[in-house]
XYZ file of C-alpha atoms in Angstrom:
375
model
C -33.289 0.004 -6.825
C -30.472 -0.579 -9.665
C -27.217 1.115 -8.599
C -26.479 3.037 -11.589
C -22.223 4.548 -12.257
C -22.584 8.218 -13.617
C -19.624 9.361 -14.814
C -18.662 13.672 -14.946
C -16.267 15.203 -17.167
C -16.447 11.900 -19.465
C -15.183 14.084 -22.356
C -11.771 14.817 -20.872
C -8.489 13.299 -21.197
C -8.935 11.450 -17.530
C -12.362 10.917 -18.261
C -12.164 9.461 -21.810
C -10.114 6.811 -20.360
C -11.900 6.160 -17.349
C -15.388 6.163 -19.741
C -13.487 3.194 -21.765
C -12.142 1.052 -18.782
C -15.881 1.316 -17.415
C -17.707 0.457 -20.548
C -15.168 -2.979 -20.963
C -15.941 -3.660 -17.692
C -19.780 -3.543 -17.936
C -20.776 -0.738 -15.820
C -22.575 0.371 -18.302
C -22.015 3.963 -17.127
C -24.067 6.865 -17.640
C -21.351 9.346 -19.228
C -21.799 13.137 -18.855
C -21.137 16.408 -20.391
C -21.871 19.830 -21.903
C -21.329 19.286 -25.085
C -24.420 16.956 -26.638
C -22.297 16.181 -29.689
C -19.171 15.101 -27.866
C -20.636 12.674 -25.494
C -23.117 11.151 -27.926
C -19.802 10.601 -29.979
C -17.939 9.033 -27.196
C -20.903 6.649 -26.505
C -21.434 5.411 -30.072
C -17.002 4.785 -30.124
C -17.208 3.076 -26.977
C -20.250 1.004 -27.421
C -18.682 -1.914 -29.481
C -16.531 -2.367 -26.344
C -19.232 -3.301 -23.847
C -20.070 -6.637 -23.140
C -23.832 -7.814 -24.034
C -26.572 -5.834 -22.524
C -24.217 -2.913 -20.558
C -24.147 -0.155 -23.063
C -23.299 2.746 -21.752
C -25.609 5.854 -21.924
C -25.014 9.315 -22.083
C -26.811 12.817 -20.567
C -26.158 16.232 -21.219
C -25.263 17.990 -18.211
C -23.103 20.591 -16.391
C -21.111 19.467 -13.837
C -19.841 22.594 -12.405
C -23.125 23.655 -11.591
C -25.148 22.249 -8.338
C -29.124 21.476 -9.630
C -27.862 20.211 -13.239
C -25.565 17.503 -11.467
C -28.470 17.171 -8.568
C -31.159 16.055 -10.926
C -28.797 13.224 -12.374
C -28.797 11.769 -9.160
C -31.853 9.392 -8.221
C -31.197 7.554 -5.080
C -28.465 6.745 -3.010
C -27.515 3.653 -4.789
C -25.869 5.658 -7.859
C -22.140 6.033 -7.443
C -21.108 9.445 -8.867
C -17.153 9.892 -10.480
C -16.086 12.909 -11.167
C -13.240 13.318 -13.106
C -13.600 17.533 -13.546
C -10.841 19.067 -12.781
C -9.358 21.759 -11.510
C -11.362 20.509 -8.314
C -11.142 23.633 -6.603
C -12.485 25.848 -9.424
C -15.172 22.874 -10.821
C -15.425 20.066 -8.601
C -18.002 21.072 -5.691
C -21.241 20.512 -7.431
C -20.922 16.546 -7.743
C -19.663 16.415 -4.000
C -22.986 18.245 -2.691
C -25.449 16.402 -4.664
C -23.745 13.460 -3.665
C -24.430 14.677 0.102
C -27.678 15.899 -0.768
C -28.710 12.591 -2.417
C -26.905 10.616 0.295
C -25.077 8.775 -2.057
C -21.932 7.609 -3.141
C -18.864 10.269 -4.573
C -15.690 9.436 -6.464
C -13.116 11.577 -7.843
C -9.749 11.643 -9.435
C -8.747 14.949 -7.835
C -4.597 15.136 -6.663
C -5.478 18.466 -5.469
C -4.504 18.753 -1.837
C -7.007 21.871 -0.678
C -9.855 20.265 -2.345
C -8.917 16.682 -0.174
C -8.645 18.817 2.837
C -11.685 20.795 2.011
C -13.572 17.024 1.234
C -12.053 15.255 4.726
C -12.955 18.159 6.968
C -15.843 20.492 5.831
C -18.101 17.738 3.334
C -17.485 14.250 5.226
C -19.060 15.663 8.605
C -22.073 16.069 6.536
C -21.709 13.534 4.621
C -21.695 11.124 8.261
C -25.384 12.578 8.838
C -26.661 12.501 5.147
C -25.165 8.999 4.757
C -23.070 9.636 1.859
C -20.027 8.417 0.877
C -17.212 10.206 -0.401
C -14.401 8.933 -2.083
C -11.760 11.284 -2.884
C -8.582 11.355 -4.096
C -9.115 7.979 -5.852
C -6.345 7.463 -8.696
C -2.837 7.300 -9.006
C -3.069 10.203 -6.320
C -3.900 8.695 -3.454
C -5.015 5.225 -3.785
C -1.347 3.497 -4.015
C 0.248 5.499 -1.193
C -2.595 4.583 0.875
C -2.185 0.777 -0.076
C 1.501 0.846 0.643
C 1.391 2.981 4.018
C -1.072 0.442 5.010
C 0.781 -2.393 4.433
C 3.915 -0.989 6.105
C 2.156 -0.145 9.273
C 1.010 -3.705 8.995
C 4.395 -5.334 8.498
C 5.552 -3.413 11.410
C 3.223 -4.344 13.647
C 3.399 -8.254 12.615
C 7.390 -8.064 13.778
C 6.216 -6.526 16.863
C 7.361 -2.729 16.038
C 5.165 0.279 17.486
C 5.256 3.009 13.949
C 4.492 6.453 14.633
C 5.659 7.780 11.006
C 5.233 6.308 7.964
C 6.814 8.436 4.673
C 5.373 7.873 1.233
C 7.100 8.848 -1.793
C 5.286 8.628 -5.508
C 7.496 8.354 -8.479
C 7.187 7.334 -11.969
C 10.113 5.891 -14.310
C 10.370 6.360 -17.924
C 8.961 9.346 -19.689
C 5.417 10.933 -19.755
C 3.833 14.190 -20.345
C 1.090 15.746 -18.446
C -3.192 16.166 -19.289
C -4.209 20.063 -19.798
C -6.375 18.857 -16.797
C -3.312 17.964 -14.954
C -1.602 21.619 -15.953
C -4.519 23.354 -14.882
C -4.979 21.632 -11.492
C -1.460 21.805 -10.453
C -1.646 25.627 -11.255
C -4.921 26.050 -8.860
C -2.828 24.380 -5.947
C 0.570 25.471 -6.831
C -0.202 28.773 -4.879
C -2.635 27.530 -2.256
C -1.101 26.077 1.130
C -0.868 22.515 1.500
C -1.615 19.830 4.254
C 0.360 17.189 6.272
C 0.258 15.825 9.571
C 2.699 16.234 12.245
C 2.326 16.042 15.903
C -0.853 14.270 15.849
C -2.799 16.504 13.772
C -3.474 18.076 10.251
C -1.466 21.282 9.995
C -1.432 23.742 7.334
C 2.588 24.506 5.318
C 3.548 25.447 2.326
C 3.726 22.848 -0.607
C 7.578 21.848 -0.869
C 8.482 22.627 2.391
C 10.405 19.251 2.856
C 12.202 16.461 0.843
C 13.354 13.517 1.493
C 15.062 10.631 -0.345
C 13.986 6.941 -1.234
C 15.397 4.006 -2.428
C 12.947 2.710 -5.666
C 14.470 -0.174 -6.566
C 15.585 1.746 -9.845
C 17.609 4.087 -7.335
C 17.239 6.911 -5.469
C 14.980 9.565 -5.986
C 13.958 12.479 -3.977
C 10.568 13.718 -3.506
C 9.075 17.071 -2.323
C 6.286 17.202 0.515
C 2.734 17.233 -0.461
C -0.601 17.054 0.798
C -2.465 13.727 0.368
C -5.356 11.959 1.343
C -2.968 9.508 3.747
C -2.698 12.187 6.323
C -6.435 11.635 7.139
C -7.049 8.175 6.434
C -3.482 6.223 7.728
C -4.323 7.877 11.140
C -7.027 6.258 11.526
C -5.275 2.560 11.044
C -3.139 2.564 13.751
C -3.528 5.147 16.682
C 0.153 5.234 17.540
C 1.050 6.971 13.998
C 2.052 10.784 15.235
C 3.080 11.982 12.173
C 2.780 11.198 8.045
C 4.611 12.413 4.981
C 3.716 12.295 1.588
C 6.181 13.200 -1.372
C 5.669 13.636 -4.945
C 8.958 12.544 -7.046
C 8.121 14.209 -10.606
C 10.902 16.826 -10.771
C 13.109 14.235 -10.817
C 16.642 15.935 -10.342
C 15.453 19.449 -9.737
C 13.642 18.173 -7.007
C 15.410 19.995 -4.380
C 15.934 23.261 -6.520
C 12.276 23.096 -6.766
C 11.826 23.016 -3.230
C 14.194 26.688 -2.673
C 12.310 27.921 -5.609
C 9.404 27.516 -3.655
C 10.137 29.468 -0.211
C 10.938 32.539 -3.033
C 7.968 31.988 -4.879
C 6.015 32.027 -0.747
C 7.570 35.015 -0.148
C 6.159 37.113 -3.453
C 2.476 36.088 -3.167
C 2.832 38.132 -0.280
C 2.847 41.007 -2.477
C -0.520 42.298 -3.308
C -1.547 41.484 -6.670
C 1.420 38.791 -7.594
C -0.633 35.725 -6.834
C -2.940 36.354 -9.430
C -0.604 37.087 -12.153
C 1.297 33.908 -11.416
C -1.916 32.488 -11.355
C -2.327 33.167 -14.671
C 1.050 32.467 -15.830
C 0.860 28.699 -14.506
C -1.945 27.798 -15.428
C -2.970 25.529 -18.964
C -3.137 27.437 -22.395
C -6.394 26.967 -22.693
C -6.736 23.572 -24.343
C -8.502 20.919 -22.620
C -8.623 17.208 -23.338
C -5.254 16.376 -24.671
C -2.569 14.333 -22.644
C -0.108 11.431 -23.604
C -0.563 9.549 -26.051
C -1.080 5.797 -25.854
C 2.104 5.276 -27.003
C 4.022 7.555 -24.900
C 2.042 6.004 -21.612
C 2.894 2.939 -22.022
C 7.210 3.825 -21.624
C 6.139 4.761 -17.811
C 5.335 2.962 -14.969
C 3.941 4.160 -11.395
C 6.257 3.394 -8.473
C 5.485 4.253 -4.966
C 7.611 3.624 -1.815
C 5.842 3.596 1.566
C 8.224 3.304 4.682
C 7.234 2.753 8.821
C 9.881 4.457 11.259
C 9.440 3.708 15.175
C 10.046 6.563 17.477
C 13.738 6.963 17.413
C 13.480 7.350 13.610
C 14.657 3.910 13.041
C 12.536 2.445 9.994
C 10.527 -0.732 10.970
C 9.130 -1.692 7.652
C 8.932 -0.484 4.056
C 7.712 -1.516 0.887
C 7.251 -0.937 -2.522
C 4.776 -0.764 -5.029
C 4.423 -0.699 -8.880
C 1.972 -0.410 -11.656
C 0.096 0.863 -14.726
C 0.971 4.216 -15.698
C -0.447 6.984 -13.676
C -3.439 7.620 -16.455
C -4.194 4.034 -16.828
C -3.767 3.669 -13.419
C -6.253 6.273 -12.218
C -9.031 4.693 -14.652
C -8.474 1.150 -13.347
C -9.023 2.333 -10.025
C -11.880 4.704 -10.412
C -13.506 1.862 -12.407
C -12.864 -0.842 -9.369
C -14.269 1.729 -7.056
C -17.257 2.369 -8.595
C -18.128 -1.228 -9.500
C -16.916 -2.200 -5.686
C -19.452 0.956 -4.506
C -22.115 -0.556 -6.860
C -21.961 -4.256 -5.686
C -21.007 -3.789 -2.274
C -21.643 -0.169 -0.544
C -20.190 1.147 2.025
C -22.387 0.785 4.993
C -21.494 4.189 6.805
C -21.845 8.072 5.894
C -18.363 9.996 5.811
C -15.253 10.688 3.853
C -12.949 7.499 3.339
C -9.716 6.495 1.645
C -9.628 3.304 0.412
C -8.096 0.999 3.062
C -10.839 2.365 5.872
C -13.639 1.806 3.231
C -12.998 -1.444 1.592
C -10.590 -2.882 4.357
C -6.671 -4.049 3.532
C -7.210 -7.241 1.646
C -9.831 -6.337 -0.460
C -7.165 -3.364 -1.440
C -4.735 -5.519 -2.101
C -6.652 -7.877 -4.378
C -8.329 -5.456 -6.128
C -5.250 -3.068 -6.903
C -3.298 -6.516 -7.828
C -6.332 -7.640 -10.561
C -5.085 -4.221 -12.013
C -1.541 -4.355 -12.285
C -0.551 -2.486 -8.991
C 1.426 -4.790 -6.970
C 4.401 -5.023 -4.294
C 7.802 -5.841 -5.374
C 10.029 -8.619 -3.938
């Protein structure tokens, strides 16, 4: 049977661009949303785009809710991408149909308890239903997981044992953020985060640590975060004990942001505060809008990955950079899918993208998009 690339949330900021990079590629994706009018309108702008005989298609459809996502999905060939956000409110319908279906899941999710919620509670089942599920696939996590990768490789090709690696995502020049991306961060802002130390996944709070890295445009500092690497970089080398993941956005409040968090810990304790800051975090209601094309293209995705042996002496590092974080996240949700469609992944579970796909294939696919290691 034809694989077929459905795409949720194709009315969103993410999704809009995501719907465009997938129609001029000639998935000829099946684009889906609430709102008839909307999506019909997308499909009739993007059409000119698609090469002969892959126009896309559209279906009205809720995403958020479990049998109107279900009956989209016809076999286990289609590859579902799911680009609505906030993943912990919305996002569970498309990753249980995908179970239920046994087919293939892809989202652009950064949210850390949804990841952990995808890795631990929906891949077992996903192992014994045969799906696969792709999370975390954008500018959060794919490029960390590339350049971890790559460092525990390096270090292991000069004869070095690694059993931390330390990934730090930063972006130069200036951007603003999606509503999507407002109202996500406010879901998880709150909620405890993930890393692994010791060994093993452990619950702390976001922020908890920072550290510093060199990014070739110079130092930056980035506060701890909870990734998909903490599952999936494990599982490349056995000796790794320990894995750190850092986001870089606050730029020079970075560490203020990191004391402003152990207060902020301290008054969710109080019944009833977590839900009015909650509220006070979270998007004004708008949905859709982001950064213009114009202010996108002044930023560019960096991420530093770097190996450290067990005295804490670093063995390897290296350096990545790329499209903006938008356009990066639609190049790579469009090379999953097609890779998914073409190619599946033989196995049930929950991957990242080096354990699915392999290192090389990684590395030539994220380098046909712009996301490449510096010298």
């Amino acid at each position: 049977m034809h694989s077929r690339v459905i795409l949720f949330g194709a009315t969103g900021y993410t999704g809009r661009l995501t719907a465009r990079t997938m129609v001029q590629a000639g998935l000829a994706p099946i684009l889906v949303g609430r709102d008839p009018d909307r999506v019909a309108s997308l499909v009739d702008d993007l059409s000119p785009l698609a090469p002969a005989g892959t126009l896309p298609t559209w279906v009205q459809a809720d995403a958020t809710a479990a049998p109107s996502v279900r009956a989209l999905v016809e076999s286990p060939q289609d590859v579902l991408v799911s680009t609505v956000g906030p993943f912990l409110a919305l996002g569970t319908p498309a990753v249980e149909a995908a179970i239920d279906a046994g087919a293939t899941y892809i989202d652009s999710t950064g949210e850390s308890p949804f990841i952990r919620w995808v890795f631990e509670n929906a891949g077992p089942r996903a192992e014994r239903s045969g799906a696969r599920l792709l999370t975390a696939f954008g500018y959060d996590y794919v490029p960390g997981n590339l350049a971890g990768a790559l460092a525990l490789h390096d270090a292991r090709e000069v004869g070095r044992v690694p059993v931390k690696v330390e990934i730090g995502y930063f972006v130069s020049g200036g951007m603003g953020m999606s509503s999507g991306t407002r109202a996500s961060m406010a879901g998880v802002m709150l909620e405890p985060t993930h890393s692994f130390r010791s060994g093993q996944v452990i619950s702390e709070r976001a922020g908890s640590h920072v550290r510093d890295f060199e990014t070739g445009r110079g130092q930056r500092s980035g506060l701890s975060v909870g990734g998909s690497e903490q599952f999936t970089l494990p599982r490349l080398d056995g000796d790794i004990r320990e894995v750190g993941v850092y986001l870089g956005w606050a730029g020079r409040w970075t560490k203020v942001a990191s004391t402003a968090g152990r207060a902020t810990d301290s008054l969710t304790r109080i019944p009833g505060v977590r839900g009015l800051l909650t509220r006070a975090l979270a998007a004004d209601g708008t949905t859709g809008q982001g950064p213009t094309a114009e202010e996108r293209s002044t930023s560019r995705t960096i991420v530093v990955a770097r190996a450290l042996d067990s005295a804490g002496e670093q063995v390897s590092s290296v350096r990545l950079s790329g499209p903006t974080p938008y356009e990066l996240t639609a190049d790579l949700l469009t090379w999953g899918a097609d890779r998914c469609r073409v190619s599946p992944i033989a196995q049930g579970g929950a991957y990242g993208p080096v354990d699915a796909f392999g290192l090389d294939d990684v590395v030539r696919g994220c380098a046909a998009i712009g996301l490449a290691r510096e010298a």
